[in-house]
């Protein structure tokens, strides 16, 4: 280790009133001195440090030369601290102990991660991938807190103070790492049974043009979610119309349940409503394949243990996580 640590002279002005400059010393020399002072035995200090007794003796001599003071009284039978050595050790040992404890805490954090993970997600992504796994995660990692903010805005998560973002697609900032979270999402056409009490159920995609379709934007003022379908291997887009427009799929789903129109939603997101009979899938021969959701975060050489733990857990729990190309 070649780094140098300068020990400042604690306001010991000379006759001119100018503090005397302290000599620069190597940090390994201080660590060696502290071990030798604690053991009062160069051989035991050498064993602790993983070096030879000769190396310890040589390092102490260099340190004494740098400080221009004798730190140890050495005989063939014993080692003891001089007055200067005892003074240095009493002041320096607590600081080195604090450093060791900090390193120990950092190591413990890697084994038992702790702290707060801040997540920014759309509601749909949260409902599909995070909410079902939260209970197990919190039980497994009691020292990690999870703070979740839900919106549909693809913003700068770093400047907003978030650790992780979850959004549809993998188009993120250049300095982000994107990981696929779960499978590609399948869109289906759904409506409440009551909606068809006075209407005929559509049989073809063109029939959708004669119905109230609940439309969705990505966010207020942004582009529409397009109603695109796979029809016999060809992509067909229907320019549906409707009086209700939302910027959140859960509102589209709720409006469809209430019979306000026909919705085009993720099959996985509507699973509960389909199972309960609140909604039914129509035009089953047609579906639309959307993108997959991606979890993204800033590229870091050293990732905090809490963040790595959360990412790995959610990717594993949702099984299909893959690094985006």
Coordinates of C-alpha atoms in Angstrom, one line a residue:
X1 CA 0.0 0.0 0.0
X2 CA 1.6 3.3 -1.1
X3 CA -0.9 5.8 0.1
X4 CA 0.5 8.4 2.4
X5 CA -1.4 9.7 5.5
X6 CA -0.3 13.1 6.9
X7 CA -0.8 13.5 10.6
X8 CA -1.4 17.2 11.3
X9 CA 0.4 18.8 14.2
X10 CA -2.3 19.8 16.7
X11 CA -1.6 23.6 17.0
X12 CA 1.9 23.5 18.4
X13 CA 3.1 26.9 17.2
X14 CA 6.8 27.7 17.5
X15 CA 8.1 31.0 18.7
X16 CA 7.2 32.5 15.3
X17 CA 3.6 31.5 15.8
X18 CA 3.6 29.1 12.9
X19 CA 2.6 25.5 13.5
X20 CA 5.3 23.0 12.7
X21 CA 4.5 20.8 9.7
X22 CA 4.0 17.1 10.5
X23 CA 6.0 14.6 8.6
X24 CA 4.2 12.4 6.1
X25 CA 4.0 8.7 7.1
X26 CA 2.7 5.6 5.4
X27 CA -0.6 4.2 6.6
X28 CA 0.8 0.6 6.8
X29 CA 3.4 2.0 9.2
X30 CA 0.7 3.2 11.5
X31 CA -1.2 -0.1 11.3
X32 CA 2.0 -2.0 12.1
X33 CA 2.8 0.3 15.0
X34 CA -0.7 -0.2 16.5
X35 CA -0.4 -4.0 16.2
X36 CA 3.0 -4.0 17.8
X37 CA 1.9 -1.6 20.6
X38 CA -1.1 -3.8 21.3
X39 CA 0.8 -7.0 21.5
X40 CA 4.2 -5.6 22.7
X41 CA 5.6 -8.4 20.7
X42 CA 6.8 -8.1 17.1
X43 CA 6.4 -11.8 16.4
X44 CA 2.7 -11.8 17.4
X45 CA 2.1 -8.5 15.5
X46 CA 3.7 -10.1 12.5
X47 CA 1.4 -13.1 12.7
X48 CA -1.7 -10.9 12.9
X49 CA -0.5 -8.8 9.9
X50 CA 0.6 -11.7 7.8
X51 CA 4.2 -10.6 7.5
X52 CA 7.5 -11.6 9.0
X53 CA 8.9 -10.2 12.4
X54 CA 11.8 -8.7 10.4
X55 CA 9.3 -6.8 8.2
X56 CA 7.6 -5.5 11.4
X57 CA 10.9 -4.4 12.8
X58 CA 11.9 -2.7 9.6
X59 CA 8.6 -0.9 9.3
X60 CA 8.8 0.4 12.8
X61 CA 12.3 1.7 12.2
X62 CA 11.1 3.6 9.1
X63 CA 8.2 5.1 11.0
X64 CA 10.5 6.2 13.8
X65 CA 12.8 7.8 11.3
X66 CA 9.9 9.6 9.6
X67 CA 8.7 10.9 13.0
X68 CA 12.2 11.5 14.3
X69 CA 11.3 9.9 17.6
X70 CA 11.8 6.5 19.3
X71 CA 8.5 4.7 19.8
X72 CA 9.6 1.4 21.4
X73 CA 12.3 0.3 23.8
X74 CA 13.6 -3.0 22.5
X75 CA 15.8 -5.5 24.2
X76 CA 16.5 -9.2 23.3
X77 CA 13.8 -10.2 25.9
X78 CA 11.2 -7.5 25.8
X79 CA 9.4 -4.7 23.9
X80 CA 7.9 -1.7 25.6
X81 CA 6.5 1.7 24.5
X82 CA 8.5 4.8 25.1
X83 CA 6.6 7.9 26.4
X84 CA 6.2 9.2 22.8
X85 CA 5.1 5.8 21.6
X86 CA 2.5 5.5 24.5
X87 CA 1.2 8.9 23.7
X88 CA 0.9 8.2 20.0
X89 CA -0.8 4.9 20.6
X90 CA -3.4 6.3 23.1
X91 CA -4.5 8.9 20.5
X92 CA -4.3 6.8 17.4
X93 CA -5.6 3.4 18.5
X94 CA -9.3 4.6 18.9
X95 CA -9.3 6.0 15.4
X96 CA -7.9 2.8 13.9
X97 CA -10.5 0.8 15.9
X98 CA -13.2 3.0 14.4
X99 CA -11.9 2.3 10.9
X100 CA -11.8 -1.4 11.6
X101 CA -15.4 -1.3 13.0
X102 CA -16.5 0.6 9.9
X103 CA -15.0 -2.0 7.6
X104 CA -16.6 -4.8 9.7
X105 CA -20.0 -3.0 9.4
X106 CA -19.5 -2.8 5.6
X107 CA -18.7 -6.5 5.4
X108 CA -21.7 -7.3 7.6
X109 CA -23.9 -5.2 5.3
X110 CA -22.8 -7.4 2.4
X111 CA -23.9 -10.5 4.3
X112 CA -26.9 -8.9 6.0
X113 CA -27.9 -6.0 3.7
X114 CA -29.7 -3.1 5.3
X115 CA -31.0 0.3 4.5
X116 CA -33.8 1.7 2.3
X117 CA -34.4 0.7 -1.3
X118 CA -36.3 3.4 -3.2
X119 CA -38.3 2.1 -6.2
X120 CA -40.2 4.1 -8.9
X121 CA -42.7 2.0 -10.8
X122 CA -45.9 2.1 -12.8
X123 CA -48.8 0.7 -10.9
X124 CA -49.2 -2.2 -13.3
X125 CA -45.6 -3.3 -12.9
X126 CA -45.9 -3.0 -9.1
X127 CA -49.1 -5.0 -9.1
X128 CA -47.7 -7.8 -11.4
X129 CA -44.2 -8.2 -10.1
X130 CA -43.5 -6.4 -6.8
X131 CA -46.6 -6.7 -4.7
X132 CA -46.9 -10.5 -4.9
X133 CA -43.3 -10.8 -3.7
X134 CA -43.1 -8.2 -1.0
X135 CA -44.2 -10.3 1.9
X136 CA -41.5 -12.9 1.4
X137 CA -38.9 -10.3 0.7
X138 CA -39.6 -8.4 3.9
X139 CA -39.5 -11.6 5.9
X140 CA -36.2 -12.7 4.4
X141 CA -34.5 -9.3 4.7
X142 CA -35.7 -7.6 7.9
X143 CA -33.0 -5.0 7.8
X144 CA -34.1 -3.6 4.4
X145 CA -36.9 -1.0 4.1
X146 CA -38.7 -0.6 0.7
X147 CA -40.0 2.8 -0.4
X148 CA -42.2 2.7 -3.5
X149 CA -43.5 5.6 -5.6
X150 CA -46.0 4.8 -8.4
X151 CA -46.5 6.9 -11.5
X152 CA -46.4 6.6 -15.3
X153 CA -43.6 9.1 -16.0
X154 CA -40.3 7.8 -17.4
X155 CA -38.2 10.3 -15.5
X156 CA -34.7 10.6 -14.2
X157 CA -34.7 8.2 -11.3
X158 CA -31.3 9.3 -10.1
X159 CA -32.1 13.0 -9.8
X160 CA -35.5 12.1 -8.2
X161 CA -33.7 10.1 -5.5
X162 CA -34.7 6.5 -6.6
X163 CA -32.4 3.5 -6.7
X164 CA -34.5 1.5 -9.2
X165 CA -37.1 2.2 -11.9
X166 CA -39.5 -0.3 -13.5
X167 CA -41.1 0.5 -16.8
X168 CA -42.4 -1.1 -20.0
X169 CA -39.6 -1.6 -22.6
X170 CA -35.9 -1.3 -22.2
X171 CA -35.3 2.2 -23.7
X172 CA -33.6 3.9 -20.8
X173 CA -30.8 6.4 -20.3
X174 CA -27.4 5.4 -21.6
X175 CA -25.9 5.1 -18.1
X176 CA -28.6 2.6 -17.0
X177 CA -28.6 -1.1 -16.8
X178 CA -31.9 -2.7 -17.9
X179 CA -33.0 -6.2 -16.8
X180 CA -36.2 -7.9 -18.2
X181 CA -38.7 -8.5 -15.4
X182 CA -41.1 -11.2 -16.3
X183 CA -42.4 -12.3 -19.7
X184 CA -43.6 -10.2 -22.7
X185 CA -47.1 -8.9 -21.9
X186 CA -50.1 -10.1 -23.9
X187 CA -53.0 -7.7 -24.4
X188 CA -56.6 -9.0 -24.6
X189 CA -60.0 -7.4 -25.3
X190 CA -62.3 -7.4 -22.2
X191 CA -65.7 -6.2 -21.2
X192 CA -68.2 -6.7 -18.4
X193 CA -71.2 -9.0 -19.1
X194 CA -73.6 -6.1 -18.4
X195 CA -72.0 -4.0 -21.2
X196 CA -73.7 -6.4 -23.7
X197 CA -77.2 -6.3 -22.3
X198 CA -78.2 -3.9 -25.0
X199 CA -75.4 -4.3 -27.5
X200 CA -74.2 -7.1 -29.7
X201 CA -70.8 -8.6 -28.9
X202 CA -68.2 -7.8 -31.5
X203 CA -67.2 -10.8 -33.7
X204 CA -64.5 -9.1 -35.8
X205 CA -61.9 -6.4 -35.2
X206 CA -63.8 -4.0 -37.4
X207 CA -66.8 -4.4 -35.1
X208 CA -64.8 -2.6 -32.4
X209 CA -65.3 0.7 -34.4
X210 CA -69.0 0.6 -33.4
X211 CA -68.4 0.3 -29.6
X212 CA -67.4 2.5 -26.7
X213 CA -63.7 1.6 -26.2
X214 CA -61.9 2.8 -23.2
X215 CA -58.7 4.4 -24.4
X216 CA -55.4 5.0 -22.6
X217 CA -52.5 7.3 -23.0
X218 CA -49.0 6.7 -21.6
X219 CA -49.3 9.9 -19.6
X220 CA -51.4 13.1 -19.8
X221 CA -50.8 14.7 -23.3
X222 CA -48.7 11.8 -24.6
X223 CA -49.3 9.3 -27.3
X224 CA -52.1 6.7 -27.2
X225 CA -51.8 3.0 -26.4
X226 CA -52.4 1.5 -29.9
X227 CA -54.9 -1.3 -30.4
X228 CA -52.7 -3.6 -32.4
X229 CA -53.6 -7.3 -33.0
X230 CA -52.0 -10.3 -34.6
X231 CA -54.5 -11.4 -37.3
X232 CA -53.3 -14.5 -39.3
X233 CA -49.7 -13.5 -38.9
X234 CA -50.2 -9.9 -39.8
X235 CA -50.3 -6.9 -37.6
X236 CA -53.6 -5.0 -37.7
X237 CA -54.2 -1.7 -36.0
X238 CA -57.8 -0.5 -35.2
X239 CA -58.3 3.2 -34.5
X240 CA -61.0 2.7 -31.8
X241 CA -63.1 5.5 -30.4
X242 CA -64.5 6.1 -27.0
X243 CA -65.5 8.8 -24.6
X244 CA -63.3 7.7 -21.7
X245 CA -59.6 8.2 -21.7
X246 CA -57.2 7.3 -18.8
X247 CA -53.4 7.4 -18.3
X248 CA -53.4 4.4 -16.1
X249 CA -54.4 0.8 -16.9
X250 CA -56.0 0.1 -13.5
X251 CA -58.5 2.9 -14.3
X252 CA -59.2 1.3 -17.7
X253 CA -59.8 -2.0 -16.0
X254 CA -62.1 -0.5 -13.3
X255 CA -64.1 1.3 -16.0
X256 CA -64.5 -1.9 -17.9
X257 CA -65.7 -3.7 -14.8
X258 CA -68.3 -1.0 -14.3
X259 CA -69.6 -1.6 -17.8
X260 CA -68.5 1.7 -19.3
X261 CA -66.9 0.2 -22.4
X262 CA -64.5 -2.3 -23.9
X263 CA -60.9 -2.4 -22.6
X264 CA -57.6 -3.5 -24.1
X265 CA -55.5 -4.6 -21.2
X266 CA -52.7 -7.0 -20.2
X267 CA -54.1 -10.5 -19.7
X268 CA -52.0 -11.0 -16.5
X269 CA -53.3 -7.7 -15.1
X270 CA -56.9 -8.7 -15.6
X271 CA -56.5 -12.3 -14.3
X272 CA -58.5 -11.7 -11.1
X273 CA -61.4 -10.0 -12.8
X274 CA -61.6 -12.6 -15.5
X275 CA -61.6 -15.4 -12.9
X276 CA -64.3 -13.8 -10.8
X277 CA -66.5 -13.2 -13.9
X278 CA -66.5 -9.4 -13.5
X279 CA -65.0 -9.3 -17.0
X280 CA -64.9 -11.7 -19.9
X281 CA -62.5 -11.9 -22.8
X282 CA -64.0 -11.2 -26.2
X283 CA -62.5 -11.6 -29.6
X284 CA -60.4 -14.5 -28.2
X285 CA -59.0 -15.3 -31.6
X286 CA -57.1 -12.0 -31.5
X287 CA -54.5 -10.7 -29.1
X288 CA -51.8 -8.1 -29.0
X289 CA -48.2 -8.7 -27.9
X290 CA -46.7 -5.7 -26.1
X291 CA -43.2 -5.4 -24.8
X292 CA -41.9 -6.7 -21.4
X293 CA -41.4 -4.7 -18.3
X294 CA -37.8 -3.9 -17.4
X295 CA -36.1 -3.1 -14.1
X296 CA -33.4 -0.5 -14.6
X297 CA -30.8 1.2 -12.3
X298 CA -27.7 3.3 -12.6
X299 CA -24.5 1.5 -13.7
X300 CA -22.2 1.2 -10.7
X301 CA -18.9 -0.5 -10.2
X302 CA -19.8 -1.2 -6.5
X303 CA -23.5 -1.8 -5.9
X304 CA -24.9 -1.5 -2.4
X305 CA -25.8 -4.8 -0.8
X306 CA -29.4 -3.7 -0.2
X307 CA -29.8 -2.8 -3.9
X308 CA -28.2 -6.0 -5.2
X309 CA -30.3 -8.1 -2.9
X310 CA -33.6 -6.4 -4.0
X311 CA -32.8 -6.8 -7.7
X312 CA -31.7 -10.4 -7.5
X313 CA -34.7 -11.4 -5.4
X314 CA -37.2 -9.8 -7.7
X315 CA -35.6 -11.1 -10.9
X316 CA -35.5 -14.6 -9.4
X317 CA -39.0 -14.4 -8.0
X318 CA -40.4 -13.4 -11.4
X319 CA -38.2 -16.0 -13.1
X320 CA -37.8 -14.5 -16.6
X321 CA -35.3 -11.7 -15.8
X322 CA -32.7 -11.3 -18.5
X323 CA -30.2 -8.6 -19.1
X324 CA -31.3 -6.4 -22.0
X325 CA -29.1 -6.3 -25.0

